[in-house]
Amino acid sequence: MARALQLDLAKLSVREVNQFLHDELSASGADRIEILNPDGNHSIAAGLDADVVIDILGHAGYFTAGMNKRASVTIHGNAGWSVAENIMSGVVRVKGFASESAGASGHGGLVIIEGDASSRCGISMKGCDIVVGGSVGHFSAFMAQAGTLVVCGDAGPNLGDSIYEATIYVRGKIHSLGADAQEEELKGTDVEHISHLLAAAEIDGDAREFKRIASARKLYHWNAEAHQEY
Amino acid sequence: MCGIVGLLVKRDELRDQLGQLVTPMLDCMGTRGPDSAGLAVFHEPVAESHRRFGLFSPQFGFDWPQFHQRFVRDTGSDGVIRCIDSHATETATIAVNDFKEWLKDTYPNVHLISVGRAIEMYKDEGHPGEIAARFHFSELTGTHAVGHTRMATESAISPAHAHPYTAGEDFCLVHNGSLSNPYSIRRKLERRGIVFETDNDTEAGCRFLEWRMREGDTLEQAIETSFDELDGFFTFLMATDDRMVLVRDAFACKPAVVAETDDYVAVSSEFRSLAHLPNINAANVFEPAPEQIYSWTL
């Protein structure tokens, strides 16, 4: 494999790095990029639309690899808020933990958090898949519309609150389910789907140990007689 | 938005570098709070008979040496003043209430911004980097420091509205977030004779916690009570003479990150402001969980 092209954030601004990745990458011929000294900066490798492998060597800040298309981005450290927010396709992997709202609003592609993800993981997800090796915080998959959230550890309070057609699988303990989220029978197709995602994420686990959470669909229609109790 | 920072050094040798290490943290968080900033630094406590009085004068070029002479002459106290620009710390043997009385009568326009045996306080309007340079934060030494960069959302921009807030002795608090019931907290406390200096929501939180502690609660018990009594969003970072305490509300929508090594504990709103710290890549970095109290003692 060709040697990776290195971009050093100790010498370049995030804007310079991102402009290179947006506008000059194809002309450079590089298909593998290493980003050095991320030092918690925000928006690193956001808005990519290229078949490229990117390794961010350290802790990254907010919105890392946001809006990602096609690229495969790995953060060799922790990620700040909203990593891979609005991901369209490709893969974003966090080797450490992810702060709030990981994979928020993601339309497609795969987000892998090897450690824990904190609150609101997968909020409003619209079709992406998220695999979390550790646990997720409160209000994860809040208003999630489509896609799959797989949690190998535990889930915090109000999991799947106001969920639409996304599916959640949790192996560990669930602190509590949010409004209109319910546990359902784990079927063969679920086990296949979980196995497929765990394999894609390269995370070990027995798919049969997971619980399936999905929408009870009671919030779909306003019911004046429910007195806001769901 | 607002930014919070805190640093507690575990090794005595690092006390000389406290200001040097914490200043870039504060400056970096200027992006979250560009309109005012403050820093409380804690030292080895002075003798039990002594107090450090943190003072602020809004008057440009205020004559602090004359203030000091007048203080010594009027009260008969011994004392040492350390002054820089609009701020001074008078260290003296005098009862706190006597000092407050004297100050109110003699210099009604000078504000007492901190009292204690360990605390030293600076806060003012302006960009955090500019304030750090004005008050030579990088030269400060001590055991731990707590700072704040403010983006005002609910009350005026003024030196008095800048954080940290103090109440009682050797207790200060910085806040990222907003409280929605500060006035009901305030009315409750005012009925008990507690005096407020601003209309800021954080002052209500700070005075509430200090009031609970005076009623006999530990800081932990006071914080537990605040989960029921304070309505709103908060990441609170607090310091006393010998510890630094961090807590986030149940929703935890205001950020915080902690980095701990054998040498220090550092807290900030964003990891970015910790990236310069020595050996940071080997630090245990974690995000504090909601409604969990984190406390580090010297």
Short mmCIF file of C-alpha atoms in Angstrom, two decimals:
data_model
loop_
_atom_site.label_atom_id
_atom_site.label_comp_id
_atom_site.label_asym_id
_atom_site.label_seq_id
_atom_site.Cartn_x
_atom_site.Cartn_y
_atom_site.Cartn_z
CA MET A 1 0.00 0.00 0.00
CA ALA A 2 1.25 3.48 -0.85
CA ARG A 3 2.47 5.61 2.00
CA ALA A 4 -0.22 7.82 3.47
CA LEU A 5 -0.17 11.52 2.83
CA GLN A 6 0.21 13.34 6.14
CA LEU A 7 -1.58 16.57 7.01
CA ASP A 8 -0.45 18.14 10.27
CA LEU A 9 -2.93 20.31 12.15
CA ALA A 10 -0.07 21.75 14.17
CA LYS A 11 0.97 23.45 10.91
CA LEU A 12 -2.27 23.74 8.95
CA SER A 13 -5.66 25.09 9.94
CA VAL A 14 -8.73 22.83 9.89
CA ARG A 15 -10.02 24.94 6.99
CA GLU A 16 -6.85 24.31 4.98
CA VAL A 17 -7.00 20.58 5.65
CA ASN A 18 -10.68 20.37 4.75
CA GLN A 19 -10.25 22.46 1.61
CA PHE A 20 -7.51 20.10 0.49
CA LEU A 21 -9.76 17.11 1.16
CA HIS A 22 -12.65 18.71 -0.71
CA ASP A 23 -10.90 20.29 -3.69
CA GLU A 24 -7.41 18.90 -4.19
CA LEU A 25 -7.61 15.30 -3.09
CA SER A 26 -8.36 13.71 -6.45
CA ALA A 27 -5.61 15.69 -8.24
CA SER A 28 -3.12 14.63 -5.54
CA GLY A 29 -3.76 10.94 -6.28
CA ALA A 30 -3.68 10.14 -2.55
CA ASP A 31 -6.11 7.51 -1.34
CA ARG A 32 -4.89 7.37 2.26
CA ILE A 33 -4.50 10.39 4.51
CA GLU A 34 -3.20 10.70 8.06
CA ILE A 35 -4.23 13.77 10.03
CA LEU A 36 -1.75 14.55 12.78
CA ASN A 37 -2.25 16.60 15.96
CA PRO A 38 -6.03 16.90 15.83
CA ASP A 39 -5.89 18.20 19.44
CA GLY A 40 -9.66 18.30 19.81
CA ASN A 41 -10.23 20.68 16.92
CA HIS A 42 -13.74 20.84 15.51
CA SER A 43 -15.05 19.84 12.07
CA ILE A 44 -12.00 17.84 11.03
CA ALA A 45 -12.67 15.95 7.78
CA ALA A 46 -16.22 17.25 7.59
CA GLY A 47 -18.08 17.28 4.28
CA LEU A 48 -16.01 14.63 2.49
CA ASP A 49 -17.24 13.15 -0.79
CA ALA A 50 -14.45 10.82 -1.95
CA ASP A 51 -13.27 7.21 -1.80
CA VAL A 52 -10.46 7.84 0.64
CA VAL A 53 -9.20 6.33 3.89
CA ILE A 54 -8.51 8.88 6.60
CA ASP A 55 -6.84 8.23 9.94
CA ILE A 56 -7.09 10.98 12.53
CA LEU A 57 -4.28 10.31 14.98
CA GLY A 58 -5.51 11.62 18.32
CA HIS A 59 -8.61 13.08 19.98
CA ALA A 60 -10.96 15.03 17.72
CA GLY A 61 -13.49 17.74 18.52
CA TYR A 62 -17.07 18.41 17.48
CA PHE A 63 -18.65 17.47 14.11
CA THR A 64 -15.73 15.26 13.05
CA ALA A 65 -16.44 13.59 9.69
CA GLY A 66 -19.83 15.27 9.63
CA MET A 67 -21.87 14.85 6.43
CA ASN A 68 -19.48 12.09 5.36
CA LYS A 69 -19.97 10.57 1.90
CA ARG A 70 -18.05 7.46 0.74
CA ALA A 71 -14.92 8.12 2.83
CA SER A 72 -13.70 5.79 5.58
CA VAL A 73 -12.61 7.87 8.55
CA THR A 74 -11.05 6.47 11.74
CA ILE A 75 -10.47 8.58 14.83
CA HIS A 76 -7.66 7.02 16.86
CA GLY A 77 -8.86 8.64 20.06
CA ASN A 78 -12.07 10.17 21.40
CA ALA A 79 -14.56 12.24 19.46
CA GLY A 80 -16.43 15.33 20.62
CA TRP A 81 -20.10 16.15 20.06
CA SER A 82 -21.91 15.09 16.89
CA VAL A 83 -19.28 12.88 15.32
CA ALA A 84 -20.48 11.74 11.88
CA GLU A 85 -23.56 13.91 12.16
CA ASN A 86 -25.65 13.66 9.00
CA ILE A 87 -23.47 10.88 7.58
CA MET A 88 -24.67 9.93 4.08
CA SER A 89 -22.48 6.90 3.31
CA GLY A 90 -19.04 5.46 4.07
CA VAL A 91 -17.73 4.49 7.50
CA VAL A 92 -16.75 6.57 10.53
CA ARG A 93 -15.01 4.71 13.34
CA VAL A 94 -14.13 6.09 16.77
CA LYS A 95 -11.54 4.00 18.63
CA GLY A 96 -12.20 5.75 21.96
CA PHE A 97 -15.45 7.22 23.30
CA ALA A 98 -17.82 9.59 21.54
CA SER A 99 -19.47 12.53 23.20
CA GLU A 100 -23.12 13.51 22.67
CA SER A 101 -25.22 13.08 19.54
CA ALA A 102 -22.96 10.64 17.71
CA GLY A 103 -24.36 9.91 14.26
CA ALA A 104 -27.11 12.51 14.69
CA SER A 105 -29.47 12.69 11.70
CA GLY A 106 -27.35 10.18 9.75
CA HIS A 107 -28.93 9.14 6.44
CA GLY A 108 -26.70 6.21 5.49
CA GLY A 109 -23.34 4.57 6.06
CA LEU A 110 -21.96 3.03 9.22
CA VAL A 111 -20.82 4.71 12.44
CA ILE A 112 -18.76 2.61 14.86
CA ILE A 113 -17.97 3.74 18.39
CA GLU A 114 -15.65 1.20 19.98
CA GLY A 115 -15.97 2.73 23.46
CA ASP A 116 -19.02 4.38 25.03
CA ALA A 117 -21.21 6.94 23.32
CA SER A 118 -22.82 9.46 25.60
CA SER A 119 -26.32 10.89 25.48
CA ARG A 120 -28.50 11.31 22.41
CA CYS A 121 -26.50 8.85 20.33
CA GLY A 122 -28.31 8.42 17.01
CA ILE A 123 -30.76 11.24 17.67
CA SER A 124 -33.06 11.66 14.67
CA MET A 125 -31.12 9.08 12.65
CA LYS A 126 -32.61 8.68 9.20
CA GLY A 127 -31.14 5.48 7.82
CA CYS A 128 -27.55 5.12 8.97
CA ASP A 129 -26.37 2.21 11.12
CA ILE A 130 -24.57 2.82 14.41
CA VAL A 131 -22.70 0.15 16.35
CA VAL A 132 -21.51 1.04 19.84
CA GLY A 133 -19.04 -1.32 21.51
CA GLY A 134 -19.74 0.15 24.94
CA SER A 135 -22.81 1.81 26.44
CA VAL A 136 -24.96 4.75 25.36
CA GLY A 137 -26.28 7.64 27.45
CA HIS A 138 -29.77 9.01 27.94
CA PHE A 139 -32.20 9.75 25.11
CA SER A 140 -30.30 7.69 22.56
CA ALA A 141 -32.13 7.18 19.26
CA PHE A 142 -34.51 9.98 20.24
CA MET A 143 -36.97 10.46 17.34
CA ALA A 144 -34.92 8.03 15.24
CA GLN A 145 -36.67 7.59 11.91
CA ALA A 146 -34.80 4.82 10.10
CA GLY A 147 -31.65 2.73 10.44
CA THR A 148 -30.27 0.58 13.25
CA LEU A 149 -28.57 1.34 16.55
CA VAL A 150 -26.69 -1.62 18.04
CA VAL A 151 -25.50 -1.19 21.63
CA CYS A 152 -23.20 -3.89 23.00
CA GLY A 153 -23.23 -2.45 26.53
CA ASP A 154 -26.03 -0.76 28.48
CA ALA A 155 -28.47 1.98 27.51
CA GLY A 156 -29.24 5.03 29.67
CA PRO A 157 -32.63 6.57 30.50
CA ASN A 158 -35.36 7.15 27.90
CA LEU A 159 -33.97 4.95 25.16
CA GLY A 160 -35.74 5.41 21.85
CA ASP A 161 -38.07 8.16 23.02
CA SER A 162 -40.57 9.07 20.27
CA ILE A 163 -38.90 6.61 17.91
CA TYR A 164 -40.30 6.13 14.39
CA GLU A 165 -39.14 3.26 12.16
CA ALA A 166 -35.56 2.81 13.36
CA THR A 167 -34.62 -0.33 15.29
CA ILE A 168 -32.49 -0.55 18.42
CA TYR A 169 -30.68 -3.64 19.70
CA VAL A 170 -29.19 -3.64 23.19
CA ARG A 171 -27.16 -6.45 24.72
CA GLY A 172 -26.84 -5.06 28.25
CA LYS A 173 -29.22 -3.42 30.70
CA ILE A 174 -31.70 -0.78 29.62
CA HIS A 175 -32.19 1.88 32.27
CA SER A 176 -35.57 2.87 30.84
CA LEU A 177 -37.43 3.13 27.56
CA GLY A 178 -38.69 6.47 26.29
CA ALA A 179 -42.24 7.29 25.25
CA ASP A 180 -43.61 4.91 22.61
CA ALA A 181 -40.54 2.64 22.58
CA GLN A 182 -41.21 -1.02 23.36
CA GLU A 183 -39.29 -4.25 23.59
CA GLU A 184 -40.23 -6.75 20.91
CA GLU A 185 -39.47 -10.37 20.17
CA LEU A 186 -36.01 -10.96 18.68
CA LYS A 187 -36.54 -12.89 15.45
CA GLY A 188 -34.19 -14.72 13.11
CA THR A 189 -34.01 -11.75 10.75
CA ASP A 190 -32.96 -9.55 13.68
CA VAL A 191 -30.17 -11.97 14.64
CA GLU A 192 -28.93 -11.98 11.04
CA HIS A 193 -29.06 -8.20 10.88
CA ILE A 194 -27.14 -7.79 14.17
CA SER A 195 -24.54 -10.38 13.13
CA HIS A 196 -24.04 -8.57 9.86
CA LEU A 197 -23.53 -5.20 11.59
CA LEU A 198 -21.22 -6.60 14.29
CA ALA A 199 -19.11 -8.21 11.57
CA ALA A 200 -19.00 -4.95 9.59
CA ALA A 201 -17.97 -3.12 12.77
CA GLU A 202 -15.43 -5.84 13.63
CA ILE A 203 -16.87 -6.10 17.13
CA ASP A 204 -17.33 -9.52 18.71
CA GLY A 205 -20.65 -10.54 20.18
CA ASP A 206 -23.40 -13.12 20.09
CA ALA A 207 -26.32 -11.58 18.20
CA ARG A 208 -28.81 -13.78 20.06
CA GLU A 209 -28.07 -11.98 23.35
CA PHE A 210 -29.57 -8.69 22.21
CA LYS A 211 -32.98 -7.24 22.95
CA ARG A 212 -34.98 -5.58 20.18
CA ILE A 213 -36.54 -2.17 20.77
CA ALA A 214 -38.83 -0.50 18.26
CA SER A 215 -41.75 1.87 18.07
CA ALA A 216 -45.14 0.98 19.52
CA ARG A 217 -46.50 3.46 16.93
CA LYS A 218 -48.93 4.99 19.40
CA LEU A 219 -47.54 8.47 18.88
CA TYR A 220 -48.18 8.36 15.16
CA HIS A 221 -51.64 9.81 15.57
CA TRP A 222 -52.60 12.46 18.05
CA ASN A 223 -54.96 11.12 20.66
CA ALA A 224 -56.65 13.89 22.60
CA GLU A 225 -57.96 11.37 25.13
CA ALA A 226 -54.47 10.21 26.09
CA HIS A 227 -53.93 13.41 28.12
CA GLN A 228 -50.29 13.48 27.04
CA GLU A 229 -49.72 10.09 28.70
CA TYR A 230 -48.04 7.57 26.43
CA MET B 1 -22.62 29.20 25.38
CA CYS B 2 -19.83 29.95 27.94
CA GLY B 3 -16.70 27.97 28.70
CA ILE B 4 -15.46 26.57 31.98
CA VAL B 5 -11.98 25.46 32.94
CA GLY B 6 -10.38 24.08 36.06
CA LEU B 7 -7.01 22.70 37.00
CA LEU B 8 -5.86 21.06 40.22
CA VAL B 9 -2.19 20.10 40.47
CA LYS B 10 -1.32 17.04 42.50
CA ARG B 11 2.41 17.57 42.83
CA ASP B 12 3.79 20.49 44.84
CA GLU B 13 6.43 21.22 42.17
CA LEU B 14 3.66 22.05 39.69
CA ARG B 15 2.16 24.80 41.85
CA ASP B 16 4.55 27.34 40.35
CA GLN B 17 3.25 26.44 36.89
CA LEU B 18 -0.46 26.64 37.70
CA GLY B 19 -1.00 29.96 35.92
CA GLN B 20 1.15 28.95 33.00
CA LEU B 21 -0.89 25.77 32.46
CA VAL B 22 -4.36 27.20 33.06
CA THR B 23 -4.00 30.39 31.00
CA PRO B 24 -4.02 28.70 27.56
CA MET B 25 -7.05 26.67 28.72
CA LEU B 26 -8.95 29.86 29.47
CA ASP B 27 -7.75 31.67 26.36
CA CYS B 28 -8.79 28.75 24.15
CA MET B 29 -12.28 28.78 25.62
CA GLY B 30 -12.59 32.42 24.53
CA THR B 31 -14.40 31.05 21.47
CA ARG B 32 -17.21 29.90 23.77
CA GLY B 33 -17.29 33.08 25.83
CA PRO B 34 -15.72 36.20 24.39
CA ASP B 35 -17.40 38.95 26.42
CA SER B 36 -15.96 38.50 29.92
CA ALA B 37 -13.84 36.11 31.92
CA GLY B 38 -12.60 35.35 35.38
CA LEU B 39 -10.26 33.12 37.30
CA ALA B 40 -10.20 32.10 40.95
CA VAL B 41 -6.86 30.79 42.17
CA PHE B 42 -6.44 28.94 45.44
CA HIS B 43 -3.26 29.07 47.50
CA GLU B 44 -2.00 27.50 50.69
CA PRO B 45 -4.39 29.03 53.25
CA VAL B 46 -3.08 31.98 55.28
CA ALA B 47 -3.12 31.71 59.11
CA GLU B 48 -6.50 31.22 60.73
CA SER B 49 -6.46 34.80 62.03
CA HIS B 50 -5.99 36.18 58.49
CA ARG B 51 -8.26 36.62 55.48
CA ARG B 52 -7.64 37.42 51.85
CA PHE B 53 -10.13 40.02 50.60
CA GLY B 54 -10.48 40.12 46.82
CA LEU B 55 -11.38 43.62 45.66
CA PHE B 56 -12.50 45.23 42.43
CA SER B 57 -12.73 48.94 41.61
CA PRO B 58 -14.58 50.10 38.51
CA GLN B 59 -12.72 53.43 38.66
CA PHE B 60 -9.88 53.64 36.16
CA GLY B 61 -6.50 54.18 37.86
CA PHE B 62 -7.89 53.60 41.34
CA ASP B 63 -5.27 54.36 44.00
CA TRP B 64 -4.86 51.02 45.76
CA PRO B 65 -1.84 52.04 47.90
CA GLN B 66 -3.91 54.88 49.31
CA PHE B 67 -6.79 52.46 49.90
CA HIS B 68 -4.42 50.23 51.82
CA GLN B 69 -3.02 53.07 53.95
CA ARG B 70 -6.52 54.18 54.81
CA PHE B 71 -7.52 50.63 55.71
CA VAL B 72 -4.54 50.23 58.07
CA ARG B 73 -5.09 53.64 59.61
CA ASP B 74 -8.85 53.28 60.12
CA THR B 75 -8.96 49.71 61.37
CA GLY B 76 -5.60 49.29 63.05
CA SER B 77 -5.17 46.00 61.22
CA ASP B 78 -1.91 44.85 59.81
CA GLY B 79 -2.21 44.05 56.14
CA VAL B 80 -0.53 43.46 52.83
CA ILE B 81 -2.03 44.55 49.55
CA ARG B 82 -1.28 43.05 46.16
CA CYS B 83 -2.81 45.15 43.43
CA ILE B 84 -2.98 44.91 39.70
CA ASP B 85 -5.06 47.21 37.53
CA SER B 86 -8.70 47.17 38.71
CA HIS B 87 -8.12 44.33 41.21
CA ALA B 88 -6.41 43.97 44.56
CA THR B 89 -6.09 41.37 47.29
CA GLU B 90 -5.81 42.75 50.81
CA THR B 91 -4.54 40.13 53.25
CA ALA B 92 -5.15 41.18 56.83
CA THR B 93 -6.21 40.21 60.33
CA ILE B 94 -9.70 41.58 60.67
CA ALA B 95 -13.12 40.04 61.17
CA VAL B 96 -14.89 39.62 57.84
CA ASN B 97 -17.94 41.60 58.93
CA ASP B 98 -15.75 44.43 60.24
CA PHE B 99 -14.00 44.59 56.90
CA LYS B 100 -17.32 44.65 55.04
CA GLU B 101 -18.61 47.45 57.29
CA TRP B 102 -15.45 49.49 56.81
CA LEU B 103 -15.53 48.98 53.04
CA LYS B 104 -19.20 49.96 52.77
CA ASP B 105 -18.65 53.13 54.80
CA THR B 106 -15.31 54.16 53.33
CA TYR B 107 -15.24 52.89 49.76
CA PRO B 108 -18.83 52.14 48.73
CA ASN B 109 -17.76 51.82 45.07
CA VAL B 110 -15.15 49.16 45.71
CA HIS B 111 -16.59 45.65 45.43
CA LEU B 112 -15.62 42.72 47.60
CA ILE B 113 -15.48 39.84 45.10
CA SER B 114 -13.97 37.10 47.26
CA VAL B 115 -13.19 36.29 50.89
CA GLY B 116 -11.25 33.44 52.37
CA ARG B 117 -7.92 32.15 53.52
CA ALA B 118 -7.01 30.56 50.20
CA ILE B 119 -8.89 32.28 47.37
CA GLU B 120 -7.66 35.03 45.03
CA MET B 121 -10.04 36.34 42.37
CA TYR B 122 -9.96 38.20 39.06
CA LYS B 123 -12.89 38.87 36.76
CA ASP B 124 -13.64 41.54 34.23
CA GLU B 125 -15.15 42.40 30.86
CA GLY B 126 -13.27 41.67 27.67
CA HIS B 127 -11.85 38.74 25.75
CA PRO B 128 -10.44 36.04 28.04
CA GLY B 129 -7.02 36.26 26.39
CA GLU B 130 -6.93 39.99 26.96
CA ILE B 131 -8.01 39.63 30.59
CA ALA B 132 -5.39 36.90 31.17
CA ALA B 133 -2.72 39.26 29.82
CA ARG B 134 -4.01 42.26 31.81
CA PHE B 135 -3.85 40.40 35.11
CA HIS B 136 -0.77 38.28 34.27
CA PHE B 137 -2.63 35.00 34.82
CA SER B 138 0.31 33.01 33.49
CA GLU B 139 2.41 34.16 36.47
CA LEU B 140 -0.11 32.99 39.07
CA THR B 141 0.89 30.17 41.35
CA GLY B 142 -1.29 28.00 43.55
CA THR B 143 -2.87 24.64 44.17
CA HIS B 144 -5.92 24.86 41.92
CA ALA B 145 -7.77 27.32 39.76
CA VAL B 146 -11.26 27.62 38.31
CA GLY B 147 -12.04 29.89 35.38
CA HIS B 148 -14.86 30.95 33.11
CA THR B 149 -15.37 32.57 29.75
CA ARG B 150 -18.78 34.18 29.38
CA MET B 151 -21.18 34.62 26.51
CA ALA B 152 -23.95 36.53 28.24
CA THR B 153 -27.47 35.32 27.53
CA GLU B 154 -29.62 36.26 30.48
CA SER B 155 -28.18 39.32 32.21
CA ALA B 156 -25.87 42.25 31.49
CA ILE B 157 -22.20 42.14 30.60
CA SER B 158 -20.32 43.72 33.49
CA PRO B 159 -17.42 42.78 35.75
CA ALA B 160 -19.91 41.85 38.47
CA HIS B 161 -21.78 39.54 36.08
CA ALA B 162 -18.57 37.73 35.14
CA HIS B 163 -17.88 34.37 36.80
CA PRO B 164 -16.57 32.90 39.08
CA TYR B 165 -19.23 33.73 41.64
CA THR B 166 -18.41 33.46 45.30
CA ALA B 167 -20.48 33.10 48.45
CA GLY B 168 -19.25 32.72 52.00
CA GLU B 169 -15.55 32.01 52.33
CA ASP B 170 -13.26 30.05 50.03
CA PHE B 171 -16.09 28.86 47.81
CA CYS B 172 -16.56 29.73 44.18
CA LEU B 173 -18.56 28.44 41.26
CA VAL B 174 -18.50 28.78 37.49
CA HIS B 175 -21.48 27.83 35.37
CA ASN B 176 -22.14 26.88 31.79
CA GLY B 177 -25.86 26.86 31.19
CA SER B 178 -28.87 28.79 32.40
CA LEU B 179 -31.23 28.50 35.33
CA SER B 180 -34.90 29.17 34.76
CA ASN B 181 -35.94 29.75 38.37
CA PRO B 182 -33.21 32.06 39.72
CA TYR B 183 -35.75 34.58 40.97
CA SER B 184 -37.69 32.11 43.08
CA ILE B 185 -34.41 30.82 44.53
CA ARG B 186 -33.40 34.40 45.18
CA ARG B 187 -36.68 35.30 46.92
CA LYS B 188 -36.33 32.22 49.10
CA LEU B 189 -32.79 33.17 50.11
CA GLU B 190 -33.46 36.89 50.53
CA ARG B 191 -36.14 36.08 53.08
CA ARG B 192 -33.34 34.45 55.06
CA GLY B 193 -31.26 37.61 54.96
CA ILE B 194 -28.95 36.59 52.14
CA VAL B 195 -27.90 39.59 50.06
CA PHE B 196 -27.47 39.40 46.28
CA GLU B 197 -25.16 41.63 44.31
CA THR B 198 -26.41 41.02 40.77
CA ASP B 199 -29.47 39.72 38.90
CA ASN B 200 -27.43 36.86 37.45
CA ASP B 201 -28.85 33.31 37.52
CA THR B 202 -25.52 31.79 38.50
CA GLU B 203 -25.33 33.94 41.61
CA ALA B 204 -28.59 32.33 42.74
CA GLY B 205 -27.09 28.85 42.24
CA CYS B 206 -23.89 29.79 44.04
CA ARG B 207 -25.64 31.39 47.01
CA PHE B 208 -28.10 28.48 47.21
CA LEU B 209 -25.30 25.93 47.55
CA GLU B 210 -23.39 28.03 50.06
CA TRP B 211 -26.57 28.55 52.10
CA ARG B 212 -27.17 24.79 52.20
CA MET B 213 -23.60 24.27 53.42
CA ARG B 214 -24.05 26.86 56.15
CA GLU B 215 -27.20 24.96 57.18
CA GLY B 216 -25.01 21.91 57.73
CA ASP B 217 -25.02 20.13 54.38
CA THR B 218 -21.82 18.84 52.87
CA LEU B 219 -21.22 20.21 49.38
CA GLU B 220 -22.37 16.85 48.02
CA GLN B 221 -25.65 17.04 49.98
CA ALA B 222 -26.13 20.64 48.83
CA ILE B 223 -25.67 19.56 45.21
CA GLU B 224 -28.11 16.67 45.65
CA THR B 225 -30.69 19.16 46.95
CA SER B 226 -29.98 21.46 44.03
CA PHE B 227 -31.05 18.72 41.59
CA ASP B 228 -34.59 19.22 42.91
CA GLU B 229 -34.45 22.95 43.57
CA LEU B 230 -32.54 24.40 40.64
CA ASP B 231 -34.48 24.28 37.40
CA GLY B 232 -32.43 24.61 34.25
CA PHE B 233 -29.26 23.53 32.55
CA PHE B 234 -25.90 23.49 34.19
CA THR B 235 -22.41 22.25 34.23
CA PHE B 236 -21.11 23.60 37.55
CA LEU B 237 -17.45 23.60 38.43
CA MET B 238 -16.81 24.56 42.05
CA ALA B 239 -13.77 25.01 44.22
CA THR B 240 -13.13 25.23 47.94
CA ASP B 241 -9.81 25.69 49.73
CA ASP B 242 -8.90 22.04 49.25
CA ARG B 243 -10.95 20.64 46.40
CA MET B 244 -12.48 21.00 42.98
CA VAL B 245 -15.99 19.63 42.35
CA LEU B 246 -17.80 19.09 39.05
CA VAL B 247 -21.43 18.28 38.32
CA ARG B 248 -23.76 18.31 35.30
CA ASP B 249 -27.56 18.42 35.41
CA ALA B 250 -29.72 15.47 34.39
CA PHE B 251 -30.00 16.51 30.74
CA ALA B 252 -26.25 17.12 30.47
CA CYS B 253 -26.65 19.35 27.43
CA LYS B 254 -23.79 21.57 28.58
CA PRO B 255 -20.48 19.90 27.87
CA ALA B 256 -17.54 18.97 30.05
CA VAL B 257 -14.50 16.80 29.68
CA VAL B 258 -12.01 15.68 32.32
CA ALA B 259 -8.37 14.70 31.85
CA GLU B 260 -6.53 13.15 34.78
CA THR B 261 -2.89 12.16 35.15
CA ASP B 262 -0.69 11.48 38.18
CA ASP B 263 0.23 15.18 38.07
CA TYR B 264 -3.08 17.00 37.61
CA VAL B 265 -6.82 16.94 37.06
CA ALA B 266 -8.01 19.26 34.32
CA VAL B 267 -11.62 20.08 33.47
CA SER B 268 -12.84 22.02 30.48
CA SER B 269 -15.88 22.50 28.28
CA GLU B 270 -13.91 21.13 25.34
CA PHE B 271 -10.91 18.84 24.99
CA ARG B 272 -9.33 21.40 22.64
CA SER B 273 -8.36 23.58 25.59
CA LEU B 274 -6.59 20.66 27.32
CA ALA B 275 -4.51 19.55 24.34
CA HIS B 276 -1.43 21.57 25.40
CA LEU B 277 -1.21 20.03 28.89
CA PRO B 278 1.88 17.93 29.63
CA ASN B 279 1.50 14.21 28.96
CA ILE B 280 -2.11 14.70 27.84
CA ASN B 281 -1.95 11.71 25.51
CA ALA B 282 -1.43 9.43 28.48
CA ALA B 283 -4.21 11.10 30.52
CA ASN B 284 -7.40 9.33 31.51
CA VAL B 285 -9.87 11.41 29.49
CA PHE B 286 -13.59 11.01 30.18
CA GLU B 287 -16.90 12.78 29.91
CA PRO B 288 -18.62 13.29 33.28
CA ALA B 289 -22.01 11.57 33.52
CA PRO B 290 -25.22 13.47 34.32
CA GLU B 291 -26.08 14.08 38.00
CA GLN B 292 -22.86 12.44 39.15
CA ILE B 293 -20.68 14.43 41.53
CA TYR B 294 -16.96 14.40 40.78
CA SER B 295 -14.67 15.67 43.51
CA TRP B 296 -10.89 15.95 43.60
CA THR B 297 -9.14 16.81 46.85
CA LEU B 298 -5.64 18.26 47.18
#
